[in-house]
Short mmCIF file of C-alpha atoms in Angstrom, two decimals:
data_model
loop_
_atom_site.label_atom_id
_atom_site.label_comp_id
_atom_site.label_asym_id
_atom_site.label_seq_id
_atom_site.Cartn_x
_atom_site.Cartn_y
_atom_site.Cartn_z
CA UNK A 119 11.58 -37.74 24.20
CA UNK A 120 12.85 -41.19 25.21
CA UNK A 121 10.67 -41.04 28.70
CA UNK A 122 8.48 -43.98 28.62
CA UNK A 123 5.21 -42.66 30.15
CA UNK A 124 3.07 -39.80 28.66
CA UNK A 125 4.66 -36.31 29.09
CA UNK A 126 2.38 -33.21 29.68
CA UNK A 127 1.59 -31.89 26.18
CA UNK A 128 2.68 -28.05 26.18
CA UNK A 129 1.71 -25.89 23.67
CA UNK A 130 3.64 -25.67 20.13
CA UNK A 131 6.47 -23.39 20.38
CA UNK A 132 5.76 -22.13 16.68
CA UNK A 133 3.58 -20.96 14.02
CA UNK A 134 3.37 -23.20 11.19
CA UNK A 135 4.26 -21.38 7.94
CA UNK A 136 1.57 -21.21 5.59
CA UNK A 137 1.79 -19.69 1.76
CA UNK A 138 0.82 -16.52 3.28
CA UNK A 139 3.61 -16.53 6.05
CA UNK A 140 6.76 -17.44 4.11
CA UNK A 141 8.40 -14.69 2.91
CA UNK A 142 9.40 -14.28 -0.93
CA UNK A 143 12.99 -12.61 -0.28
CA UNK A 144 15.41 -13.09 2.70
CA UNK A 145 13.22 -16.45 3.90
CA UNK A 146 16.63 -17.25 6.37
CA UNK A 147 15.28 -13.84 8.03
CA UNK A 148 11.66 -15.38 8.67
CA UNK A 149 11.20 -17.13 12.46
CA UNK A 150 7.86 -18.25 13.47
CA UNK A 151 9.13 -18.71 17.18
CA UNK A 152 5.83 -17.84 19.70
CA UNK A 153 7.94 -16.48 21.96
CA UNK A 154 10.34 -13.97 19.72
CA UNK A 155 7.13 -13.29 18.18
CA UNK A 156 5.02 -12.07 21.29
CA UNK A 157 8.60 -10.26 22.63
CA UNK A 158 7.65 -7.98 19.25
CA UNK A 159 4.48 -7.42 19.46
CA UNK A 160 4.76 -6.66 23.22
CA UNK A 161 7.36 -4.13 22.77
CA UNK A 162 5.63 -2.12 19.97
CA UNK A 163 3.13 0.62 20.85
CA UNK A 164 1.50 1.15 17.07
CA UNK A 165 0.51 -1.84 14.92
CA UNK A 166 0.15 -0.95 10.87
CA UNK A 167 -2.91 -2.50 10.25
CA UNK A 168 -4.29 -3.18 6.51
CA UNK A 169 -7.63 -4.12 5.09
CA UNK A 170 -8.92 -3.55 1.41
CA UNK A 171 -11.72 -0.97 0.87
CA UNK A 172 -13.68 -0.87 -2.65
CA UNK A 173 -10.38 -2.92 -3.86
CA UNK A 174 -7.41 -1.01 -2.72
CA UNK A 175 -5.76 -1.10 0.70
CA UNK A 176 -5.30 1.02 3.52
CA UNK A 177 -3.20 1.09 6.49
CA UNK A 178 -3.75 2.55 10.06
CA UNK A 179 -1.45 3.33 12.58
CA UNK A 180 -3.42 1.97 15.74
CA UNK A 181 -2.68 0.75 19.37
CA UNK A 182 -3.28 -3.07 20.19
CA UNK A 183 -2.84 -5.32 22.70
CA UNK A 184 -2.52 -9.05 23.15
CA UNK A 185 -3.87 -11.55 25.63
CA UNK A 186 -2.00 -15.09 24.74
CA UNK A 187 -2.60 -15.67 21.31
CA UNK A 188 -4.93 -13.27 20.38
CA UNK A 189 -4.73 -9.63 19.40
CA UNK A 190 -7.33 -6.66 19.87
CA UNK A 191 -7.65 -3.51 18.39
CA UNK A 192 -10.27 -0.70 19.54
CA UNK A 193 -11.96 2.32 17.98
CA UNK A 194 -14.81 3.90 17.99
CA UNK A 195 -18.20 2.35 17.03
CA UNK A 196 -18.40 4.88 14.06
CA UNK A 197 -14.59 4.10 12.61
CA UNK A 198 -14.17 2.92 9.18
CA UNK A 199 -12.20 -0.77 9.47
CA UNK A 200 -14.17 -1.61 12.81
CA UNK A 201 -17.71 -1.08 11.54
CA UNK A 202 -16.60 -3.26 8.20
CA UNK A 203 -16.69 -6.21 10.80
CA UNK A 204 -20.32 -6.10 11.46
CA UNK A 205 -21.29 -8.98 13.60
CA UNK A 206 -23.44 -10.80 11.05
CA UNK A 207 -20.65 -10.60 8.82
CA UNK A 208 -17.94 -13.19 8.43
CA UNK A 209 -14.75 -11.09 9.21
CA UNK A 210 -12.42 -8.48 7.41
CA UNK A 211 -9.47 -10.04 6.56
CA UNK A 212 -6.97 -8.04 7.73
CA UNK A 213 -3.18 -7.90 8.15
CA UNK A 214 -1.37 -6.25 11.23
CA UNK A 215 2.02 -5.23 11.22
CA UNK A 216 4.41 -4.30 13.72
CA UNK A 217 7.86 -3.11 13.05
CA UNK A 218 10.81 -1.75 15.22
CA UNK A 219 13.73 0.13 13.63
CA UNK A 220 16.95 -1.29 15.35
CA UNK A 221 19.82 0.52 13.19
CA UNK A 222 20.78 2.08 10.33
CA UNK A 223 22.98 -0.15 8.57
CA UNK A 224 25.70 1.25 6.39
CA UNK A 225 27.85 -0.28 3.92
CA UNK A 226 30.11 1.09 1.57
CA UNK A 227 28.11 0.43 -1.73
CA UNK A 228 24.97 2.10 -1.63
CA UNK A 229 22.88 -1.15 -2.81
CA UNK A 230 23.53 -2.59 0.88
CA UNK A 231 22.49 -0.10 2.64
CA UNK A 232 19.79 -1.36 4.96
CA UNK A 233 18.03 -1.50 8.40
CA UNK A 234 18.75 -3.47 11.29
CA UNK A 235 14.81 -4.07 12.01
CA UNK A 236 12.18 -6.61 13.52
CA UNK A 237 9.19 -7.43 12.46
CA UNK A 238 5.87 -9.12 12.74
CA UNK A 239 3.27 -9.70 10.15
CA UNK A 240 -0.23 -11.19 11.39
CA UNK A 241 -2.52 -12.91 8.14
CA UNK A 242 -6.12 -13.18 9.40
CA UNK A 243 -9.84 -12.47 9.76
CA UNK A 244 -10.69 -9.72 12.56
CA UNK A 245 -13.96 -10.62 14.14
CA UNK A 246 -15.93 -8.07 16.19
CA UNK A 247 -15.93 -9.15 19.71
CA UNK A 248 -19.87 -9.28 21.30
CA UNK A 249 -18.81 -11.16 24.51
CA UNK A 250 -18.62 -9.05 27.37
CA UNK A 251 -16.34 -10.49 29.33
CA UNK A 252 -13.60 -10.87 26.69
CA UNK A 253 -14.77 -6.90 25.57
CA UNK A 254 -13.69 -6.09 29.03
CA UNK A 255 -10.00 -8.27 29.27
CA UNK A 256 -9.42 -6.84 25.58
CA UNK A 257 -9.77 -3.10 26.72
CA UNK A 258 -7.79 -3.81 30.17
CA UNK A 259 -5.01 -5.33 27.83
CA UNK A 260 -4.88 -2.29 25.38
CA UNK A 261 -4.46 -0.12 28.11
CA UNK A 262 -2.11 -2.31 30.52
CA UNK A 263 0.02 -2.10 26.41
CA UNK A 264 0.61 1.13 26.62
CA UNK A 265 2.04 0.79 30.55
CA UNK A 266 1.78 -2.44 32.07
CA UNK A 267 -0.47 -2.64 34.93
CA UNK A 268 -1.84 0.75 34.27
CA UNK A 269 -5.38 -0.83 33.47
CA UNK A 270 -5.67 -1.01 37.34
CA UNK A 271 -4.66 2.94 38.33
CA UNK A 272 -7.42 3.88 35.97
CA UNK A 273 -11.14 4.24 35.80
CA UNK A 274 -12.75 1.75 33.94
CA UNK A 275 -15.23 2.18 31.41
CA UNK A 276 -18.59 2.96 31.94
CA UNK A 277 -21.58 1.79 30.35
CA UNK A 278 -21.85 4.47 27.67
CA UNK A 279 -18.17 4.07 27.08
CA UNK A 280 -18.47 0.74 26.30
CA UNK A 281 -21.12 1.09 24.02
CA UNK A 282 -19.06 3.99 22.42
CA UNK A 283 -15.92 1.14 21.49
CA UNK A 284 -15.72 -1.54 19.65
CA UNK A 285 -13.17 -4.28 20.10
CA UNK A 286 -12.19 -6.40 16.55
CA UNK A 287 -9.85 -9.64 17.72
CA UNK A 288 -7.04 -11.23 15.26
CA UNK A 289 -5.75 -15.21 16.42
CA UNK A 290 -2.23 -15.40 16.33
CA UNK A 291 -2.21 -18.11 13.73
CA UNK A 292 -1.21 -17.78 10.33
CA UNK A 293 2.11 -15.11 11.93
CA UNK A 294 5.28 -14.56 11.02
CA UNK A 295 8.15 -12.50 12.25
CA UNK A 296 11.70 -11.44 10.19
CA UNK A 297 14.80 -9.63 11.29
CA UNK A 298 17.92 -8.61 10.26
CA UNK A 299 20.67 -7.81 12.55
CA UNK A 300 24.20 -7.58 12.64
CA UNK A 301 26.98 -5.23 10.59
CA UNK A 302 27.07 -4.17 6.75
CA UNK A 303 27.76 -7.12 4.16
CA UNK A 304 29.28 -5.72 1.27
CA UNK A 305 31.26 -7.67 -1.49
CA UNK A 306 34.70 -8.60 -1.25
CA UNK A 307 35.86 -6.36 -3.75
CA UNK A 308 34.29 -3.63 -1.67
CA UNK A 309 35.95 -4.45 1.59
CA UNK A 310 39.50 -1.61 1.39
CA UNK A 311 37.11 0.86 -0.44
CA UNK A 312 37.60 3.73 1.88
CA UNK A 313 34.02 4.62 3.05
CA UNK A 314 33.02 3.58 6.88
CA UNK A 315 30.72 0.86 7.32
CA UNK A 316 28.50 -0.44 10.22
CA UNK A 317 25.79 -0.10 12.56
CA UNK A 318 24.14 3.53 13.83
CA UNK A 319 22.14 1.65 16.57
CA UNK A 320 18.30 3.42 17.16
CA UNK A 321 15.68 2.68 20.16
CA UNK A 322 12.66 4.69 21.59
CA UNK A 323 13.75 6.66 24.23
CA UNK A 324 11.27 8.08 27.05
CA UNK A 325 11.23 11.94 28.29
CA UNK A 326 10.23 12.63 32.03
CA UNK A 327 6.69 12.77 32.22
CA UNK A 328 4.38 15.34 31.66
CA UNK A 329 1.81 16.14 34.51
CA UNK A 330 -1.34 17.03 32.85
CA UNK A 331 -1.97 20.62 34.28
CA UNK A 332 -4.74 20.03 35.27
CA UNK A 333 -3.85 17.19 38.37
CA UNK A 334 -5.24 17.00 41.34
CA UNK A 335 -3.02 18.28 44.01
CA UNK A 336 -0.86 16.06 45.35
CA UNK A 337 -0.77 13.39 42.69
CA UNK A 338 2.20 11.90 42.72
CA UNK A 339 4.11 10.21 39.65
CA UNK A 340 3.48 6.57 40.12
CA UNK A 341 6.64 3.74 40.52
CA UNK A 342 5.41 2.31 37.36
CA UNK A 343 6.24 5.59 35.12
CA UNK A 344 8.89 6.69 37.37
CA UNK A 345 10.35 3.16 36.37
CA UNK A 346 10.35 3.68 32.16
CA UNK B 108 -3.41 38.94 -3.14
CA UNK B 109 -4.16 42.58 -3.58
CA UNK B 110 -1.63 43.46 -6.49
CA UNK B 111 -2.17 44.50 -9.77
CA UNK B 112 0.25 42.88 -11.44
CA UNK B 113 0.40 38.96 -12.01
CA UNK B 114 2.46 36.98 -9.30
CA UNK B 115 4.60 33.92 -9.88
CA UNK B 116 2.64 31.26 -9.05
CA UNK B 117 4.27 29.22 -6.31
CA UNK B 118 2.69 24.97 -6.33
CA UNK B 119 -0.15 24.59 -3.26
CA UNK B 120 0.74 24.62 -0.39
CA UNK B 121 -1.37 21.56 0.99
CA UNK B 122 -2.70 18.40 -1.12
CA UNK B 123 -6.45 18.64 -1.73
CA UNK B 124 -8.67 16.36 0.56
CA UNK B 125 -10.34 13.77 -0.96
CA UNK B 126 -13.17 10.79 -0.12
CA UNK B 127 -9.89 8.65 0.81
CA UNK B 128 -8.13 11.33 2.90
CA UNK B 129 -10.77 12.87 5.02
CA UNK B 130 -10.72 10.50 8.08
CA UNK B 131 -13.98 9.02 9.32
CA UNK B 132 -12.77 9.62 12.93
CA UNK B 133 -11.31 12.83 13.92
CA UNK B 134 -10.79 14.57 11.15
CA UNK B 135 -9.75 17.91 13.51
CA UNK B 136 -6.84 16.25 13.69
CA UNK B 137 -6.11 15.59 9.89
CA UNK B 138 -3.78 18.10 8.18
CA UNK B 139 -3.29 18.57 4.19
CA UNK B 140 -0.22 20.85 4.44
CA UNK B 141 2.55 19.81 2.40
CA UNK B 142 5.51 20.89 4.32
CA UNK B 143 4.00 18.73 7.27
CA UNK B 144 3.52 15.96 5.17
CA UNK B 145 7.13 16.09 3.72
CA UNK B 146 8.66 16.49 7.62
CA UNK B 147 6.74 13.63 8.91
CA UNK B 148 7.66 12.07 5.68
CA UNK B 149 11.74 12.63 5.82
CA UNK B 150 11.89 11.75 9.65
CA UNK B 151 11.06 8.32 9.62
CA UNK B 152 13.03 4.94 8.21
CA UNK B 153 10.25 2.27 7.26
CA UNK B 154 7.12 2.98 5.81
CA UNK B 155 4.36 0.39 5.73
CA UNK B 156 3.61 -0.33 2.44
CA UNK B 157 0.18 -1.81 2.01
CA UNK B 158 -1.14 -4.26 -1.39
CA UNK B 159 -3.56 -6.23 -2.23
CA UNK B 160 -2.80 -9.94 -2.90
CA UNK B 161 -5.80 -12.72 -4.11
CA UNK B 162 -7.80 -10.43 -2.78
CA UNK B 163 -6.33 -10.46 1.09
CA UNK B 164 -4.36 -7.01 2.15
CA UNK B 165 -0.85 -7.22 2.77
CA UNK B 166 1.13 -4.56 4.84
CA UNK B 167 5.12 -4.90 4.61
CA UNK B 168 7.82 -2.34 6.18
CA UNK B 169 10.15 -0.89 3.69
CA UNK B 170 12.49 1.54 3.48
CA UNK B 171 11.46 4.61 1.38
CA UNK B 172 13.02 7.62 -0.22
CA UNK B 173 11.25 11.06 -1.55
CA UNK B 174 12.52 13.54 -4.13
CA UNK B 175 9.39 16.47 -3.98
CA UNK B 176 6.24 15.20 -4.55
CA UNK B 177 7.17 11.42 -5.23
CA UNK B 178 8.38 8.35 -3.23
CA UNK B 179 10.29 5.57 -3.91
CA UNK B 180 10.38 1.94 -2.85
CA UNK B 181 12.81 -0.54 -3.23
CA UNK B 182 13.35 -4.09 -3.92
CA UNK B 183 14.73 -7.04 -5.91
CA UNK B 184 13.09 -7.96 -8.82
CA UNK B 185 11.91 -10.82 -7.16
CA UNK B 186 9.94 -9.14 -4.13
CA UNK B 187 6.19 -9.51 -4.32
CA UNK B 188 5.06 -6.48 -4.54
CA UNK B 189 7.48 -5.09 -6.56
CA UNK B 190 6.74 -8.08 -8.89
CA UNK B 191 3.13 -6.98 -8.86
CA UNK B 192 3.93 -3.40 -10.65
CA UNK B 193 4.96 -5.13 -14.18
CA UNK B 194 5.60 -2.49 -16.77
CA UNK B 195 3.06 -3.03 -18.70
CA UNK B 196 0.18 -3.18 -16.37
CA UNK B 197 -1.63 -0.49 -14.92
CA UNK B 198 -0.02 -0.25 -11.75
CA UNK B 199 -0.52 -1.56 -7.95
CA UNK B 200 -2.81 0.17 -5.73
CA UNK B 201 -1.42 0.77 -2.65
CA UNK B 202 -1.53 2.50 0.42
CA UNK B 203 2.03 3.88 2.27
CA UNK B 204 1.68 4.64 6.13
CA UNK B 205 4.30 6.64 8.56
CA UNK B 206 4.23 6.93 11.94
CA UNK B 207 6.28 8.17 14.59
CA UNK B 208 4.60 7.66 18.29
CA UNK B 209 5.88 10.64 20.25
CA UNK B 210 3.96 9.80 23.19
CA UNK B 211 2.16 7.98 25.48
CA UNK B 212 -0.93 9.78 27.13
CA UNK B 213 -2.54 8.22 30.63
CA UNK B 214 -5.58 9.74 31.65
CA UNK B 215 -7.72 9.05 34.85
CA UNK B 216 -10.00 6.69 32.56
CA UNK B 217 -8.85 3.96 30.90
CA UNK B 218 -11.48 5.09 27.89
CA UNK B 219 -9.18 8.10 27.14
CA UNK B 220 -6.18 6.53 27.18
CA UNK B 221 -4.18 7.24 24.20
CA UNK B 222 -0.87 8.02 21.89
CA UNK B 223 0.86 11.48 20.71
CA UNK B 224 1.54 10.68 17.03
CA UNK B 225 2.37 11.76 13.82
CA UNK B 226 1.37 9.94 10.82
CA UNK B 227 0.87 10.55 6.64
CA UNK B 228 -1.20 8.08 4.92
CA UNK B 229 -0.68 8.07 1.04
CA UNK B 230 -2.95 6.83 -1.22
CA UNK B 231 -2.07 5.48 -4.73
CA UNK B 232 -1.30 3.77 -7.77
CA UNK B 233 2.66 2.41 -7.50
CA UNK B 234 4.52 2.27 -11.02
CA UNK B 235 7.37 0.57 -11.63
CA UNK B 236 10.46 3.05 -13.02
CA UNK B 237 11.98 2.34 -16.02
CA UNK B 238 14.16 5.44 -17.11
CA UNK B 239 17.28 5.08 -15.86
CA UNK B 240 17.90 8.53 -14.97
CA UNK B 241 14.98 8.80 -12.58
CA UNK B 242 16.14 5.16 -11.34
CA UNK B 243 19.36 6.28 -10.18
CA UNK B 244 18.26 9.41 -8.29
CA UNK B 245 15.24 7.20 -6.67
CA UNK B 246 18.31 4.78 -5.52
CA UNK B 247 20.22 7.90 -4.01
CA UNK B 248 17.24 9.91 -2.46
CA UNK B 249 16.83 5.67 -0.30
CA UNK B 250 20.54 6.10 0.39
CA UNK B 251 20.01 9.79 1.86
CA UNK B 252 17.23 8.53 3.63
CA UNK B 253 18.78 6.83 5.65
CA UNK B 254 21.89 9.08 6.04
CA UNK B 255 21.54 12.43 4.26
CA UNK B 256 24.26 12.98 2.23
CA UNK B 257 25.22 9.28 2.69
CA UNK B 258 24.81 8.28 -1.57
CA UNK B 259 28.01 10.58 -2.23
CA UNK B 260 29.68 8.93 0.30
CA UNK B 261 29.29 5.18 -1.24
CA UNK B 262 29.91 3.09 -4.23
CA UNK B 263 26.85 3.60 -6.75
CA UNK B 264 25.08 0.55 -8.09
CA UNK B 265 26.86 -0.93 -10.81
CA UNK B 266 25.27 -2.37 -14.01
CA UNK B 267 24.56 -6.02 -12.54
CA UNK B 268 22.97 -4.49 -8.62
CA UNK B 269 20.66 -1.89 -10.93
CA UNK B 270 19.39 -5.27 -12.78
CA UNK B 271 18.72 -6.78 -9.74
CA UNK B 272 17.01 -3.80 -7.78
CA UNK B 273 13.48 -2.88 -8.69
CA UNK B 274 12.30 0.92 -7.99
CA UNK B 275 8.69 1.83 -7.73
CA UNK B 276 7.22 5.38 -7.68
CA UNK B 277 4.42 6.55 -5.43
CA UNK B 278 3.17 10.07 -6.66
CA UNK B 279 1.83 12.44 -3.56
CA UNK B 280 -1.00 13.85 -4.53
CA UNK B 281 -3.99 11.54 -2.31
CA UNK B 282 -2.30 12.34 1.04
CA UNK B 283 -3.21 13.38 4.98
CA UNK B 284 -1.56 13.95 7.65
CA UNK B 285 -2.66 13.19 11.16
CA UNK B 286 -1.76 14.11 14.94
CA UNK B 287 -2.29 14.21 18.19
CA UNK B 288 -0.82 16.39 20.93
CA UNK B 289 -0.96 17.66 24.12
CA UNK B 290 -2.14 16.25 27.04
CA UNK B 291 -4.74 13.88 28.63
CA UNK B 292 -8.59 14.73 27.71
CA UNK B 293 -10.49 13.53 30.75
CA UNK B 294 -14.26 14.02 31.51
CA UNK B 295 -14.68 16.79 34.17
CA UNK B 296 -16.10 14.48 36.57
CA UNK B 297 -13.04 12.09 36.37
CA UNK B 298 -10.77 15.49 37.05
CA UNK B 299 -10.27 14.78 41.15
CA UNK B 300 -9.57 10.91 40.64
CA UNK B 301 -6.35 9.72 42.15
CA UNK B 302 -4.91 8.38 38.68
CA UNK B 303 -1.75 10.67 37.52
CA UNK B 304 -2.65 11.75 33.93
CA UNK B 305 0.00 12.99 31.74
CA UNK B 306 2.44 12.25 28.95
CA UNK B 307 5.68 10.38 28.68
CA UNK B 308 7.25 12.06 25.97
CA UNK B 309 9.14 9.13 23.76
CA UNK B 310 11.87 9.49 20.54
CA UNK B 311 14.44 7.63 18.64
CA UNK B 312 17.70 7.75 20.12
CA UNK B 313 20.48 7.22 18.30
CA UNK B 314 23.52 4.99 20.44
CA UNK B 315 27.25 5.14 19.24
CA UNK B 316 28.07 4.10 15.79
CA UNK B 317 29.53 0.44 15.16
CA UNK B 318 32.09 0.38 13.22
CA UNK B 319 32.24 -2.88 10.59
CA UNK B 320 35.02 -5.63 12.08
CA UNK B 321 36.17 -5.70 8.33
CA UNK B 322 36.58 -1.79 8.45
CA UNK B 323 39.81 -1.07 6.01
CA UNK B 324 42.69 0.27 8.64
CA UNK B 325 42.45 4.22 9.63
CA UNK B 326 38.77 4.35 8.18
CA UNK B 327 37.60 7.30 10.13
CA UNK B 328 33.47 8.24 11.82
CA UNK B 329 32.52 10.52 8.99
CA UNK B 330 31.04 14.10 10.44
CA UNK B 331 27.43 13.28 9.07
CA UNK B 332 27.16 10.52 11.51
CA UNK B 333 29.88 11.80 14.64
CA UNK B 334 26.63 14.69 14.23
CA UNK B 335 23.46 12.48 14.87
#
């Protein structure tokens, strides 16, 4: 900045790479941009997330949500990777992954065949969160992730049901997101062999909703599903 | 059976549950069937591939293939976890997660808010392949992955791209299945709330195929992929 008096400090725009974060292979795929990375995570519905039990991973499918830089996954009190973060305890370091499938990428040698994907990997320790307050944003934003702004046409959770859930939190800190777009790059030599190359685009695609049977009478589909 | 005679014995039908496979948390919902698992298993692209690395869990997407009751991952030689399976160590424990999210289910409460889902969780030791033949058909089942039928249709590796591609095997045998259908579960007292409840059924769509800009003249869509 060549300004001469003290500009408003706004956040950094990136995650600083760490050991963890930079990839081995493909490292010109890797972007630690905040904002491509929250675009991700915000447009996922399942996170993949990992922790190590008696020495050897596992991975869970789970929902999540994300209020600025932090991420919050739910379960119940009595499920496996939550109670491993018992408050006294420091943490279970965890890693959350979130992937969309963009394309299938064909080339005419089968060794480039790939995927047209993006992804995010979160390094970290998942704390248990005791704080009410943030218990009770966490659970609004898991909910208002799988339709914004549903969090407010809902019931929120009672006492018991509160008691029944526990909410684990993961900074967005040591993050990193990868991507590969674009069209099949095969070798020169390959280029007038005669097999079709390119791009099969893929993206989630929503049905009409399903009324539970159930419904009151009268419910009507709200602007914020009829909208998907 | 109620015959006299011996019958041919045809393999199980469904993978025996074990202390890794029986979920802590709903286990109605956890399936051991093998012709699930291999459906749930051949309609997705990326896997999550979970490891262990200085003692931290890492969870990577990767493409996959399966030829029966093994799966195959991918990678060069100088990937990280495919480093990690040397040939003469005991293997890598991992974990391998699918899911597809074929839903998204809003109840009246926010606490019963939820996803449809289908998802097979392998358990494991990953060992790097050395013979050649079984190499080679890992490589092609990856290929059909993607596209089935797709490997006959493309160049096969040559010498120098089988040097540089490392293949690891993941036998089936510590494997569930989970899933959730159907509609929203609310408490009978929440029944006559306001809130819609219901599903919005979601998929992968597939858009129009792109062909390559280097695409040799008069290389035509081939049927496999004018069909998706």
């Amino acid at each position: 900045m060549q300004g001469t008096t003290a500009q408003p400090t706004s956040p950094p725009a990136a995650y600083t790479p760490t050991d963890r974060t930079v990839p081995t292979r493909s490292a010109d795929r890797a972007s630690y941009d905040k904002d491509l990375v929250h675009a991700i995570l915000d447009a996922a519905y399942v996170c993949h997330l990992g922790f190590v039990r008696d020495g050897a991973p596992v991975v869970l499918p789970t929902l999540y949500g994300r209020v600025g830089e932090r991420l919050y996954v739910h379960g119940s009190t009595g499920a496996r990777p939550l109670r491993m973060t018992g408050q006294a305890d420091p943490g279970l370091p965890v890693c959350l992954t979130v992937t969309h499938v963009d394309g299938l990428v064909l080339a005419r040698s089968a060794f480039h065949h790939s995927i047209n994907y993006r992804s995010v990997v979160v390094h970290g320790i998942a704390h248990q969160v005791t704080d009410p307050e943030e218990k009770r944003a966490a659970l609004d934003a898991l909910v208002d992730h799988v339709v914004p702004g549903r969090s407010a046409d809902s019931r929120p959770a009672n006492k018991k049901e509160l008691a029944a859930t526990m909410v684990i939190r993961l900074d967005l800190d040591q993050v990193s997101a990868k991507l590969r777009t674009g069209g099949a790059n095969d070798e020169p030599e390959d280029l007038d062999l005669p097999h079709w190359a390119g791009v099969v685009p893929l993206r989630a695609a929503y049905g009409a909703p399903l009324p539970n049977g159930d419904l009151a009478p009268g419910t009507e589909l709200p602007s914020y599903l009829a909208a998907l």
